[in-house]
CSV table of C-alpha atoms and ligand atoms in Angstrom, one decimal:
chain,number,residue,atom,x,y,z
A,113,UNK,CA,-62.4,-16.7,-26.9
A,114,UNK,CA,-60.4,-18.6,-24.1
A,115,UNK,CA,-58.8,-22.0,-24.5
A,116,UNK,CA,-57.3,-23.3,-21.3
A,117,UNK,CA,-55.0,-26.3,-21.0
A,118,UNK,CA,-52.0,-28.0,-19.6
A,119,UNK,CA,-50.1,-29.1,-22.5
A,120,UNK,CA,-49.4,-32.7,-23.0
A,121,UNK,CA,-45.7,-33.6,-23.4
A,122,UNK,CA,-44.1,-33.4,-26.6
A,123,UNK,CA,-41.5,-35.7,-28.0
A,124,UNK,CA,-38.8,-34.9,-30.3
A,125,UNK,CA,-39.9,-37.0,-33.0
A,126,UNK,CA,-43.4,-35.3,-32.8
A,127,UNK,CA,-41.6,-31.9,-33.0
A,128,UNK,CA,-40.1,-32.8,-36.2
A,129,UNK,CA,-43.5,-34.1,-38.0
A,130,UNK,CA,-47.0,-33.5,-38.1
A,131,UNK,CA,-48.5,-30.7,-36.6
A,132,UNK,CA,-45.7,-30.1,-34.2
A,133,UNK,CA,-43.7,-29.6,-37.4
A,134,UNK,CA,-45.2,-26.0,-37.7
A,135,UNK,CA,-43.4,-25.5,-34.3
A,136,UNK,CA,-40.3,-26.4,-35.8
A,137,UNK,CA,-40.6,-24.4,-38.9
A,138,UNK,CA,-41.5,-21.3,-37.0
A,139,UNK,CA,-38.4,-21.8,-34.7
A,140,UNK,CA,-36.2,-22.4,-37.6
A,141,UNK,CA,-37.3,-19.2,-39.6
A,142,UNK,CA,-36.6,-15.7,-38.6
A,143,UNK,CA,-39.9,-14.7,-40.6
A,144,UNK,CA,-43.2,-14.4,-39.2
A,145,UNK,CA,-46.1,-16.2,-40.9
A,146,UNK,CA,-47.7,-14.3,-43.7
A,147,UNK,CA,-49.7,-11.2,-42.9
A,148,UNK,CA,-52.9,-12.0,-41.0
A,149,UNK,CA,-55.9,-9.8,-41.9
A,150,UNK,CA,-55.5,-6.5,-39.6
A,151,UNK,CA,-59.0,-7.0,-38.3
A,152,UNK,CA,-58.6,-10.7,-37.2
A,153,UNK,CA,-58.5,-11.2,-33.5
A,154,UNK,CA,-55.3,-10.8,-31.8
A,155,UNK,CA,-53.9,-14.0,-30.3
A,156,UNK,CA,-52.5,-13.6,-27.2
A,157,UNK,CA,-50.6,-16.5,-25.4
A,158,UNK,CA,-50.8,-16.5,-21.7
A,159,UNK,CA,-48.2,-18.6,-20.3
A,160,UNK,CA,-48.5,-18.4,-16.5
A,161,UNK,CA,-48.5,-20.6,-13.5
A,162,UNK,CA,-52.3,-21.5,-12.6
A,163,UNK,CA,-51.0,-24.2,-10.2
A,164,UNK,CA,-48.4,-24.6,-7.5
A,165,UNK,CA,-47.0,-22.1,-5.1
A,166,UNK,CA,-47.1,-19.3,-7.6
A,167,UNK,CA,-50.7,-19.9,-8.7
A,168,UNK,CA,-52.4,-16.9,-7.2
A,169,UNK,CA,-49.6,-14.7,-8.6
A,170,UNK,CA,-50.4,-16.1,-12.2
A,171,UNK,CA,-54.3,-15.7,-11.7
A,172,UNK,CA,-53.8,-12.0,-10.5
A,173,UNK,CA,-51.6,-11.4,-13.4
A,174,UNK,CA,-54.4,-12.8,-15.8
A,175,UNK,CA,-57.1,-10.9,-13.9
A,176,UNK,CA,-55.3,-7.5,-14.4
A,177,UNK,CA,-54.5,-8.3,-18.0
A,178,UNK,CA,-58.0,-8.9,-18.9
A,179,UNK,CA,-59.4,-6.0,-16.9
A,180,UNK,CA,-57.3,-3.5,-18.9
A,181,UNK,CA,-58.5,-4.9,-22.2
A,182,UNK,CA,-62.3,-4.8,-20.7
A,183,UNK,CA,-61.7,-1.1,-19.9
A,184,UNK,CA,-60.4,-0.7,-23.6
A,185,UNK,CA,-63.7,-2.4,-25.0
A,186,UNK,CA,-62.5,-5.7,-25.1
A,187,UNK,CA,-59.7,-4.6,-27.9
A,188,UNK,CA,-56.1,-3.9,-28.0
A,189,UNK,CA,-55.2,-1.6,-30.8
A,190,UNK,CA,-58.8,-1.8,-32.2
A,191,UNK,CA,-58.5,-5.5,-32.6
A,192,UNK,CA,-60.7,-7.9,-30.7
A,193,UNK,CA,-58.6,-10.4,-28.4
A,194,UNK,CA,-58.6,-14.1,-28.0
A,195,UNK,CA,-56.5,-16.1,-25.5
A,196,UNK,CA,-54.5,-19.2,-25.4
A,197,UNK,CA,-53.7,-20.2,-21.8
A,198,UNK,CA,-51.0,-22.4,-20.8
A,199,UNK,CA,-50.4,-23.5,-17.1
A,200,UNK,CA,-46.4,-23.4,-17.0
A,201,UNK,CA,-46.6,-24.9,-13.3
A,202,UNK,CA,-43.3,-22.9,-12.6
A,203,UNK,CA,-41.3,-25.8,-14.1
A,204,UNK,CA,-38.4,-24.6,-16.2
A,205,UNK,CA,-37.9,-28.2,-17.8
A,206,UNK,CA,-41.2,-27.8,-19.6
A,207,UNK,CA,-40.9,-24.3,-20.5
A,208,UNK,CA,-39.2,-24.8,-24.0
A,209,UNK,CA,-41.9,-27.0,-25.3
A,210,UNK,CA,-44.8,-24.8,-23.9
A,211,UNK,CA,-43.4,-21.8,-25.5
A,212,UNK,CA,-42.6,-23.6,-28.7
A,213,UNK,CA,-46.3,-24.8,-28.9
A,214,UNK,CA,-47.7,-21.4,-28.3
A,215,UNK,CA,-45.5,-19.9,-31.1
A,216,UNK,CA,-45.5,-22.8,-33.7
A,217,UNK,CA,-48.8,-24.8,-33.2
A,218,UNK,CA,-51.0,-22.0,-31.6
A,219,UNK,CA,-49.7,-19.2,-33.8
A,220,UNK,CA,-50.1,-16.5,-31.3
A,221,UNK,CA,-49.3,-12.9,-32.1
A,222,UNK,CA,-47.4,-12.1,-28.5
A,223,UNK,CA,-46.9,-14.1,-25.6
A,224,UNK,CA,-47.4,-12.6,-22.1
A,225,UNK,CA,-45.5,-14.6,-19.5
A,226,UNK,CA,-44.5,-15.6,-16.8
A,227,UNK,CA,-43.9,-15.5,-12.9
A,228,UNK,CA,-40.7,-17.8,-12.4
A,229,UNK,CA,-37.2,-16.4,-13.5
A,230,UNK,CA,-36.2,-19.9,-14.7
A,231,UNK,CA,-39.2,-20.4,-16.9
A,232,UNK,CA,-38.9,-16.9,-18.2
A,233,UNK,CA,-35.2,-17.4,-19.6
A,234,UNK,CA,-36.5,-20.5,-21.5
A,235,UNK,CA,-39.3,-18.3,-22.9
A,236,UNK,CA,-36.8,-15.4,-23.7
A,237,UNK,CA,-34.6,-17.9,-25.7
A,238,UNK,CA,-37.4,-19.2,-27.8
A,239,UNK,CA,-38.7,-15.5,-28.1
A,240,UNK,CA,-35.2,-14.4,-29.4
A,241,UNK,CA,-34.8,-17.3,-31.9
A,242,UNK,CA,-38.5,-17.0,-33.4
A,243,UNK,CA,-38.5,-13.1,-33.1
A,244,UNK,CA,-41.7,-13.6,-31.1
A,245,UNK,CA,-43.1,-10.6,-29.1
A,246,UNK,CA,-42.7,-11.4,-25.7
A,247,UNK,CA,-44.0,-9.3,-22.4
A,248,UNK,CA,-42.8,-10.3,-19.2
A,249,UNK,CA,-45.4,-9.3,-16.4
A,250,UNK,CA,-43.4,-10.6,-13.5
A,251,UNK,CA,-40.3,-12.7,-13.7
A,252,UNK,CA,-37.2,-10.6,-12.6
A,253,UNK,CA,-34.3,-12.6,-14.1
A,254,UNK,CA,-31.8,-10.1,-14.6
A,255,UNK,CA,-30.4,-11.5,-17.9
A,256,UNK,CA,-34.0,-11.1,-19.7
A,257,UNK,CA,-33.1,-7.2,-19.8
A,258,UNK,CA,-29.3,-7.9,-19.5
A,259,UNK,CA,-27.2,-9.9,-22.0
A,260,UNK,CA,-30.3,-11.6,-23.3
A,261,UNK,CA,-32.2,-8.3,-24.3
A,262,UNK,CA,-33.7,-7.9,-27.6
A,263,UNK,CA,-36.2,-5.4,-29.4
A,264,UNK,CA,-39.0,-7.9,-29.2
A,265,UNK,CA,-38.8,-8.4,-25.4
A,266,UNK,CA,-40.2,-6.2,-22.9
A,267,UNK,CA,-40.9,-6.5,-19.2
A,268,UNK,CA,-43.7,-4.7,-17.2
A,269,UNK,CA,-42.5,-5.7,-13.6
A,270,UNK,CA,-38.9,-5.4,-12.5
A,271,UNK,CA,-35.4,-6.8,-12.6
A,272,UNK,CA,-34.5,-8.9,-9.3
A,273,UNK,CA,-31.6,-6.3,-8.9
A,274,UNK,CA,-34.0,-3.5,-9.0
A,275,UNK,CA,-36.3,-4.3,-6.2
A,276,UNK,CA,-33.8,-5.3,-3.3
A,277,UNK,CA,-30.8,-3.0,-4.3
A,278,UNK,CA,-32.4,0.2,-2.5
A,279,UNK,CA,-32.9,-2.0,0.7
A,280,UNK,CA,-29.2,-2.5,1.6
A,281,UNK,CA,-28.7,1.3,2.1
A,282,UNK,CA,-32.1,1.5,4.2
A,283,UNK,CA,-31.2,-1.2,6.5
A,284,UNK,CA,-27.5,0.0,7.1
A,285,UNK,CA,-28.7,3.6,7.7
A,286,UNK,CA,-31.3,1.9,10.5
A,287,UNK,CA,-27.9,0.7,12.3
A,288,UNK,CA,-28.4,-2.9,11.3
A,289,UNK,CA,-24.9,-4.3,11.1
A,290,UNK,CA,-25.1,-8.3,10.8
A,291,UNK,CA,-27.6,-10.0,8.6
A,292,UNK,CA,-28.6,-13.4,7.8
A,293,UNK,CA,-30.3,-13.9,4.3
A,294,UNK,CA,-32.7,-16.7,3.5
A,295,UNK,CA,-34.3,-17.6,0.0
A,296,UNK,CA,-35.1,-20.3,-2.4
A,297,UNK,CA,-31.9,-21.5,-4.4
A,298,UNK,CA,-32.7,-20.4,-8.1
A,299,UNK,CA,-32.4,-17.4,-10.1
A,300,UNK,CA,-34.6,-14.9,-8.6
A,301,UNK,CA,-33.6,-15.8,-5.0
A,302,UNK,CA,-29.9,-15.6,-5.8
A,303,UNK,CA,-30.0,-12.2,-7.8
A,304,UNK,CA,-32.5,-10.6,-5.0
A,305,UNK,CA,-30.1,-11.4,-2.2
A,306,UNK,CA,-27.1,-10.6,-4.2
A,307,UNK,CA,-28.5,-7.0,-5.1
A,308,UNK,CA,-29.2,-6.6,-1.4
A,309,UNK,CA,-25.9,-7.8,-0.3
A,310,UNK,CA,-24.1,-5.4,-3.0
A,311,UNK,CA,-25.6,-2.2,-1.3
A,312,UNK,CA,-25.8,-3.4,2.3
A,313,UNK,CA,-22.1,-4.4,2.3
A,314,UNK,CA,-20.9,-1.2,0.4
A,315,UNK,CA,-22.8,0.7,3.2
A,316,UNK,CA,-20.7,-1.1,5.9
A,317,UNK,CA,-23.1,-3.9,6.4
A,318,UNK,CA,-21.9,-7.8,7.1
A,319,UNK,CA,-23.8,-10.8,5.8
A,320,UNK,CA,-23.2,-13.5,8.5
A,321,UNK,CA,-24.6,-16.4,6.5
A,322,UNK,CA,-26.7,-17.1,3.4
A,323,UNK,CA,-29.4,-19.9,4.0
A,324,UNK,CA,-31.2,-21.5,1.1
A,325,UNK,CA,-33.5,-24.3,0.3
A,326,UNK,CA,-34.5,-25.7,-3.0
A,327,UNK,CA,-37.6,-24.2,-5.0
A,328,UNK,CA,-40.4,-24.7,-4.1
A,329,UNK,CA,-39.7,-26.6,-0.8
A,330,UNK,CA,-41.3,-25.0,2.5
A,331,UNK,CA,-39.7,-26.9,5.3
A,332,UNK,CA,-38.0,-24.2,7.0
A,333,UNK,CA,-37.6,-25.5,10.4
A,334,UNK,CA,-34.0,-26.3,10.4
A,335,UNK,CA,-33.2,-22.9,8.9
A,336,UNK,CA,-35.2,-21.1,11.3
A,337,UNK,CA,-33.4,-22.8,14.0
A,338,UNK,CA,-30.2,-21.9,12.6
A,339,UNK,CA,-31.0,-18.2,12.3
A,340,UNK,CA,-31.9,-18.3,16.1
A,341,UNK,CA,-28.4,-19.8,16.9
A,342,UNK,CA,-26.7,-17.0,14.7
A,343,UNK,CA,-28.7,-14.2,16.4
A,344,UNK,CA,-28.1,-11.6,13.7
A,345,UNK,CA,-29.4,-8.1,13.9
A,346,UNK,CA,-32.1,-8.7,11.2
A,347,UNK,CA,-32.9,-11.3,8.7
A,348,UNK,CA,-33.4,-10.4,4.9
A,349,UNK,CA,-35.6,-12.7,2.6
A,350,UNK,CA,-37.1,-13.5,-0.6
A,351,UNK,CA,-39.9,-15.7,-0.9
A,352,UNK,CA,-43.2,-15.4,-2.9
A,353,UNK,CA,-46.8,-16.8,-3.1
A,354,UNK,CA,-47.6,-20.0,-1.1
A,355,UNK,CA,-44.0,-20.2,0.2
A,356,UNK,CA,-43.8,-16.7,1.5
A,357,UNK,CA,-47.1,-17.4,3.6
A,358,UNK,CA,-45.5,-20.5,5.2
A,359,UNK,CA,-42.3,-18.8,5.8
A,360,UNK,CA,-43.6,-15.7,7.5
A,361,UNK,CA,-46.2,-18.0,9.8
A,362,UNK,CA,-43.3,-20.3,10.7
A,363,UNK,CA,-41.0,-17.4,11.7
A,364,UNK,CA,-43.6,-16.0,14.1
A,365,UNK,CA,-44.5,-19.4,15.4
A,366,UNK,CA,-40.8,-19.8,16.5
A,367,UNK,CA,-41.2,-16.5,18.1
A,368,UNK,CA,-38.3,-14.9,16.1
A,369,UNK,CA,-40.6,-12.0,15.0
A,370,UNK,CA,-40.2,-10.6,18.5
A,371,UNK,CA,-36.4,-10.8,18.5
A,372,UNK,CA,-35.0,-10.6,15.2
A,373,UNK,CA,-36.7,-8.3,12.7
A,374,UNK,CA,-37.7,-9.7,9.3
A,375,UNK,CA,-37.0,-7.8,6.3
A,376,UNK,CA,-37.5,-8.8,2.5
A,377,UNK,CA,-38.2,-8.2,-1.1
A,378,UNK,CA,-41.8,-7.1,-1.3
A,379,UNK,CA,-43.0,-10.2,-2.6
A,380,UNK,CA,-43.0,-11.7,1.0
A,381,UNK,CA,-45.9,-9.9,1.8
A,382,UNK,CA,-47.8,-8.9,-1.3
A,383,UNK,CA,-50.8,-10.8,-2.0
A,384,UNK,CA,-50.4,-12.9,1.0
A,385,UNK,CA,-51.4,-10.7,3.9
A,386,UNK,CA,-54.8,-12.2,4.3
A,387,UNK,CA,-53.3,-15.7,4.9
A,388,UNK,CA,-50.3,-14.6,6.9
A,389,UNK,CA,-52.5,-12.5,9.6
A,390,UNK,CA,-50.9,-11.1,12.5
A,391,UNK,CA,-47.4,-13.2,11.7
A,392,UNK,CA,-46.8,-10.4,9.2
A,393,UNK,CA,-47.3,-7.2,11.4
A,394,UNK,CA,-44.4,-5.1,11.4
A,395,UNK,CA,-42.4,-6.8,8.3
A,396,UNK,CA,-40.4,-4.1,6.3
A,397,UNK,CA,-39.8,-4.8,2.6
A,398,UNK,CA,-39.1,-2.8,-0.8
A,399,UNK,CA,-41.1,-3.1,-4.0
A,400,UNK,CA,-42.5,-0.9,-6.7
A,401,UNK,CA,-45.8,-0.9,-5.3
A,402,UNK,CA,-47.6,-0.3,-1.9
A,403,UNK,CA,-51.4,-0.6,-1.0
A,404,UNK,CA,-51.9,3.1,0.0
A,405,UNK,CA,-50.5,4.7,-2.8
A,406,UNK,CA,-53.1,7.5,-3.5
A,407,UNK,CA,-52.4,8.3,-7.1
A,408,UNK,CA,-55.7,8.5,-9.1
A,409,UNK,CA,-54.6,5.6,-11.3
A,410,UNK,CA,-54.2,3.4,-8.2
A,411,UNK,CA,-57.4,4.5,-6.6
A,412,UNK,CA,-59.4,3.7,-9.8
A,413,UNK,CA,-57.5,0.6,-10.5
A,414,UNK,CA,-58.0,-1.0,-7.1
A,415,UNK,CA,-61.7,-0.1,-7.4
A,416,UNK,CA,-62.2,-1.7,-10.9
A,417,UNK,CA,-60.2,-4.7,-10.0
A,418,UNK,CA,-62.3,-5.4,-6.9
A,419,UNK,CA,-65.6,-4.9,-8.8
A,420,UNK,CA,-64.4,-7.3,-11.4
A,421,UNK,CA,-62.9,-10.1,-9.3
A,422,UNK,CA,-64.0,-9.4,-5.6
A,423,UNK,CA,-60.2,-9.4,-4.7
A,424,UNK,CA,-58.0,-6.6,-3.6
A,425,UNK,CA,-55.4,-5.8,-6.3
A,426,UNK,CA,-52.0,-6.5,-5.7
A,427,UNK,CA,-48.5,-5.9,-7.5
A,428,UNK,CA,-49.3,-9.1,-9.8
A,429,UNK,CA,-52.4,-7.7,-10.8
A,430,UNK,CA,-50.9,-4.3,-11.6
A,431,UNK,CA,-48.1,-5.9,-13.4
A,432,UNK,CA,-50.6,-7.7,-15.8
A,433,UNK,CA,-52.8,-4.5,-16.0
A,434,UNK,CA,-49.7,-2.5,-17.3
A,435,UNK,CA,-48.7,-5.5,-19.7
A,436,UNK,CA,-52.1,-5.1,-21.4
A,437,UNK,CA,-51.5,-0.9,-21.3
A,438,UNK,CA,-48.2,-1.3,-22.9
A,439,UNK,CA,-49.4,-3.8,-25.6
A,440,UNK,CA,-52.3,-1.5,-26.6
A,441,UNK,CA,-49.8,1.5,-27.0
A,442,UNK,CA,-47.9,-0.7,-29.4
A,443,UNK,CA,-50.9,-1.8,-31.3
A,444,UNK,CA,-52.6,1.5,-31.4
A,445,UNK,CA,-49.3,3.2,-33.0
A,446,UNK,CA,-49.5,0.7,-35.7
A,447,UNK,CA,-53.6,0.5,-36.1
A,448,UNK,CA,-53.5,-3.2,-35.0
A,449,UNK,CA,-50.8,-4.2,-37.6
A,450,UNK,CA,-48.4,-6.4,-35.5
A,451,UNK,CA,-46.3,-6.9,-38.9
A,452,UNK,CA,-45.2,-3.3,-38.5
A,453,UNK,CA,-43.0,-4.4,-35.8
A,454,UNK,CA,-40.4,-1.9,-35.7
A,455,UNK,CA,-42.8,0.9,-35.2
A,456,UNK,CA,-44.8,-1.0,-32.6
A,457,UNK,CA,-41.6,-1.8,-30.6
A,458,UNK,CA,-40.6,1.9,-30.9
A,459,UNK,CA,-43.9,3.3,-29.5
A,460,UNK,CA,-43.7,0.7,-26.5
A,461,UNK,CA,-40.1,1.5,-25.8
A,462,UNK,CA,-41.2,5.3,-25.8
A,463,UNK,CA,-44.2,4.6,-23.5
A,464,UNK,CA,-44.9,6.5,-20.4
A,465,UNK,CA,-47.6,5.0,-18.4
A,466,UNK,CA,-49.5,6.4,-15.6
A,467,UNK,CA,-49.4,3.1,-13.8
A,468,UNK,CA,-51.1,2.1,-10.6
A,469,UNK,CA,-47.7,2.0,-9.1
A,470,UNK,CA,-46.6,5.5,-10.1
A,471,UNK,CA,-44.8,6.8,-13.2
A,472,UNK,CA,-43.7,3.9,-15.3
A,473,UNK,CA,-41.3,4.3,-18.3
A,474,UNK,CA,-38.6,2.0,-20.0
A,475,UNK,CA,-34.9,1.9,-20.3
A,476,UNK,CA,-32.9,1.0,-23.4
A,477,UNK,CA,-33.1,-2.8,-22.4
A,478,UNK,CA,-37.1,-2.5,-22.0
A,479,UNK,CA,-37.0,-2.8,-18.2
A,480,UNK,CA,-39.3,-0.7,-16.2
A,481,UNK,CA,-37.8,2.6,-14.6
A,482,UNK,CA,-39.7,3.0,-11.4
A,483,UNK,CA,-40.0,4.3,-7.8
A,484,UNK,CA,-39.1,1.4,-5.3
A,485,UNK,CA,-40.9,2.0,-2.1
A,486,UNK,CA,-40.1,1.1,1.5
A,487,UNK,CA,-43.3,-0.4,3.1
A,488,UNK,CA,-44.2,-1.9,6.5
A,489,UNK,CA,-47.0,-4.2,7.1
A,490,UNK,CA,-49.7,-2.3,9.2
A,491,UNK,CA,-53.1,-3.3,9.6
A,492,UNK,CA,-53.1,-6.1,7.1
A,493,UNK,CA,-51.6,-3.7,4.6
A,494,UNK,CA,-48.4,-3.0,3.0
A,495,UNK,CA,-48.1,0.7,3.9
A,496,UNK,CA,-45.7,2.9,2.2
A,497,UNK,CA,-43.2,4.5,4.7
A,498,UNK,CA,-41.1,6.6,2.2
A,499,UNK,CA,-39.6,6.1,-1.6
A,500,UNK,CA,-36.7,4.1,-0.9
A,501,UNK,CA,-35.1,5.0,-4.1
A,502,UNK,CA,-37.0,7.4,-6.9
A,503,UNK,CA,-36.8,6.4,-10.7
A,504,UNK,CA,-34.6,3.1,-10.2
A,505,UNK,CA,-33.1,2.1,-13.6
A,506,UNK,CA,-31.5,-1.5,-13.7
A,507,UNK,CA,-28.0,-1.0,-15.0
A,508,UNK,CA,-28.8,-3.5,-17.9
A,509,UNK,CA,-25.4,-5.1,-17.6
A,510,UNK,CA,-24.5,-6.8,-21.0
A,511,UNK,CA,-27.5,-5.6,-23.0
A,512,UNK,CA,-26.6,-4.9,-26.4
A,513,UNK,CA,-29.9,-4.0,-28.5
A,514,UNK,CA,-29.4,-4.9,-32.0
B,808,BEZ,C1,-39.1,-14.8,-10.0
B,808,BEZ,O1,-38.9,-16.0,-10.2
B,808,BEZ,O2,-38.5,-14.0,-10.8
B,808,BEZ,C2,-40.1,-14.2,-9.2
B,808,BEZ,C3,-41.2,-15.0,-8.7
B,808,BEZ,C4,-42.1,-14.5,-7.9
B,808,BEZ,C5,-42.2,-13.3,-7.4
B,808,BEZ,C6,-40.9,-12.5,-7.8
B,808,BEZ,C7,-40.2,-12.9,-8.7
């Protein structure tokens, strides 16, 4: 069963009465609803962007998640699965109400979401307050597995720090001395650029200027003109989805791809290459995935994803696929009984997943430990050049697991 809707706005008055009162009760109480029959379908809340600049990312996470369940006979931990879908539109302002509804009114057993770091942090707060199991299949906000870490919160993607820290050393080793950075002005942009700058400057590099524009704006012209004036050795960037497509094309149209090499977090070219075309050729990025990983898990995943959706899999699909794999490990350990939470969490924390991205395990904050690959766009693919850093483990600064 699948329900899909963009939820109507909820007033404070409604929250405190009627059906929405259930949400308030669930938020206020540290205890979950009475035991549901173990064989009732598992209710999964999918809170993802299905519209806006990250729409394709949300769709691929959703497709990857469902693919893994299909491969498991339509079940997780022996239970049938039913979905409640919410389009979060990548809007942090609506995130708390959306999450409260999934938990309180829709009474989901677990929430899987989301893409945008700002939306994810609002979800993390509700998950902590209500002790709801939350699996983050993309958003990299460092705090989710840092100061806000909790036993009931897992991430199958990355921390923002993790994807770009290795690139600072790589670029410095390539003889690049002066870099201009460019990104959207929000948590993910600031943290990815910050981690890159941390390692680049530690290896002798200099950041000439940090350029930003508000999320999800795509008017890049003035900033591209500024890059041309500054003439750095290279540009380092974070954009994703529709914004990444437009940035890469605008950069090439201005002719800068011929004179100032463009680098970035791998989101700049993942799931975007078909739309970017030749404009993306030669861009180097770091990410926990590459299109030409030949491990059997990736070969099988790409084949199955193509057969199910008609699309080539990307990192977002992998992260959704692994979210279902992780949930299945937890639920199988407790024979589908979500109320055996401690044992379920222990099994998930100890999971070792043979992921399409390569070996995947989790640190004490429930963030992935994984390889970060250096990739280059060649022939419309993100081809791995080398492992930029093996088994990268986020420092989980400020995480105190209770
Ligand atoms: C984020 O907001 O955390 C994010 C969004 C898209 C790609 C990667 C990270």
